[in-house]
Amino acid sequence: MTEGADPNRGSDAATTPESSRFPRLSRVRGSAGIAVSQLSHARGRTVLTVLGITLAVLAATLLAGTGIGVIQTGQQQFDAAGRDVWITGGPVRFSPTGVGGFENSIVDAHGLDAELEAREDVKVVTPMSFQTVYVRSNESDYETLVGVGAPARGGSVQITNGSGFSRPDVHYAGGNYTGPMTHEVVIDQRTAEMMNVSVGDSLYVGGTTGIARENEFTVVGVSPTFSRFLGTPSVVVHLSELQEVTGSTGADTATLMTLTVADGADPEAVAADIQADYPDYDVRTNQEQLTEILRDQAVVMAAGGSLVFLALLAGLALSVNVLLSHVYHQKRELAALKALGTSSSTLSLTLVAQALVLGTFGGLLGVALSFPAAVGLNRLAQLLVGFGDVVVLPRAVLAGGFAIAFVMSLVSSLAVSRQIAGIRPLDHL
């Protein structure tokens, strides 16, 4: 060994403190420790901030999940309807002064039905009318339900109990409305439970209670098809019979007409041809009709978006408030640290660590609460409108919710960091 050599010199690197070898890592660890300590000291403000961020995340995930769920449910319902083209006379309007409550805008529905059925590119035409009717059974009082005038038979109508209509719409009788009324009605399960009836029982249906007392219908089937489409309990009778009991036989009105095109025909081309032949009506394909319905709900979606925006602002304000509070109550300590040589960037890093802790807990809690909240909303929707998958939570929505919490944390920390840079040790010591 060389004289004067230090035998321990080779182990200097091994004994060098980790903080000296990785100064940045040590600074991050120190900032994180200070951040957690400060948040633990102000538990009330910390919990309030976490809840604010949680609310923002929850509002964002549920609104996004509802939007996706509504579109998916609508697409499924349109696909399940088995129709290719929809004809309407414009938006459905309420008519408070008339029997039935709805102003149906398609006139001479049976005549238009016959004209469209004669086209080679059209396979099936189904006119439908919606009216508010009074309904009661022998064991219940009158309830106002949606009456549907439509042929509750065929492959597009799902009958879960009973057989559906036994005869076609014979009451129309070429426009004279002198044919016999079948007095058959198809109901959904919610109506059956509400009226305490089943197949073979009687229901009294009419546009007024007086008309309803004179028109006894027999339940011939239970079907979820129309109640799913409308999102409400309903009773389905033949179109001409609904017109008869609601006093709308004069104009032979309907709300809409659905078409199934012939095999090999292009729905878009058929819709364009029919639109050219009947310019007074709106003719749309399945996708176009769904888009139009969603466009009509733009105000509702905008209101929901406003609520999410307010929730984000509230969460951001709470985050900024709690960080500012820490800075305000610890100005002397922060000034002392700066006087001892601690840089403003290190102190700002402490704020960033605090914000990330708040955002992480708030984001995780918001994502976790999204699942039971979605289940609760879906159950409520099932009870109110009959749809059970209104809110869906794909991974992208959950990841986006957590990202919102992360971004809110960074924004709040950057907003408060300037306060630390402005602290002067001589003013507080």
mmCIF file of C-alpha atoms in Angstrom, residues 23 71 93 114 141-142 161 260 339 361 372 407 421:
data_model
loop_
_atom_site.group_PDB
_atom_site.id
_atom_site.type_symbol
_atom_site.label_atom_id
_atom_site.label_comp_id
_atom_site.label_asym_id
_atom_site.label_seq_id
_atom_site.Cartn_x
_atom_site.Cartn_y
_atom_site.Cartn_z
ATOM 1 C CA PRO A 23 -30.341 16.714 -3.788
ATOM 2 C CA ILE A 71 -77.015 8.187 -26.647
ATOM 3 C CA ARG A 93 -97.102 20.377 -29.387
ATOM 4 C CA ALA A 114 -102.050 3.537 -48.005
ATOM 5 C CA ASP A 141 -109.572 5.203 -9.873
ATOM 6 C CA TYR A 142 -108.917 7.173 -13.047
ATOM 7 C CA ASN A 161 -97.864 -12.007 -21.984
ATOM 8 C CA THR A 260 -89.424 -0.341 -42.936
ATOM 9 C CA ALA A 339 -34.140 33.807 5.855
ATOM 10 C CA PHE A 361 -57.657 12.036 -2.485
ATOM 11 C CA PRO A 372 -72.874 3.865 -6.281
ATOM 12 C CA VAL A 407 -55.472 19.612 -13.243
ATOM 13 C CA ALA A 421 -42.480 34.516 -3.912
#
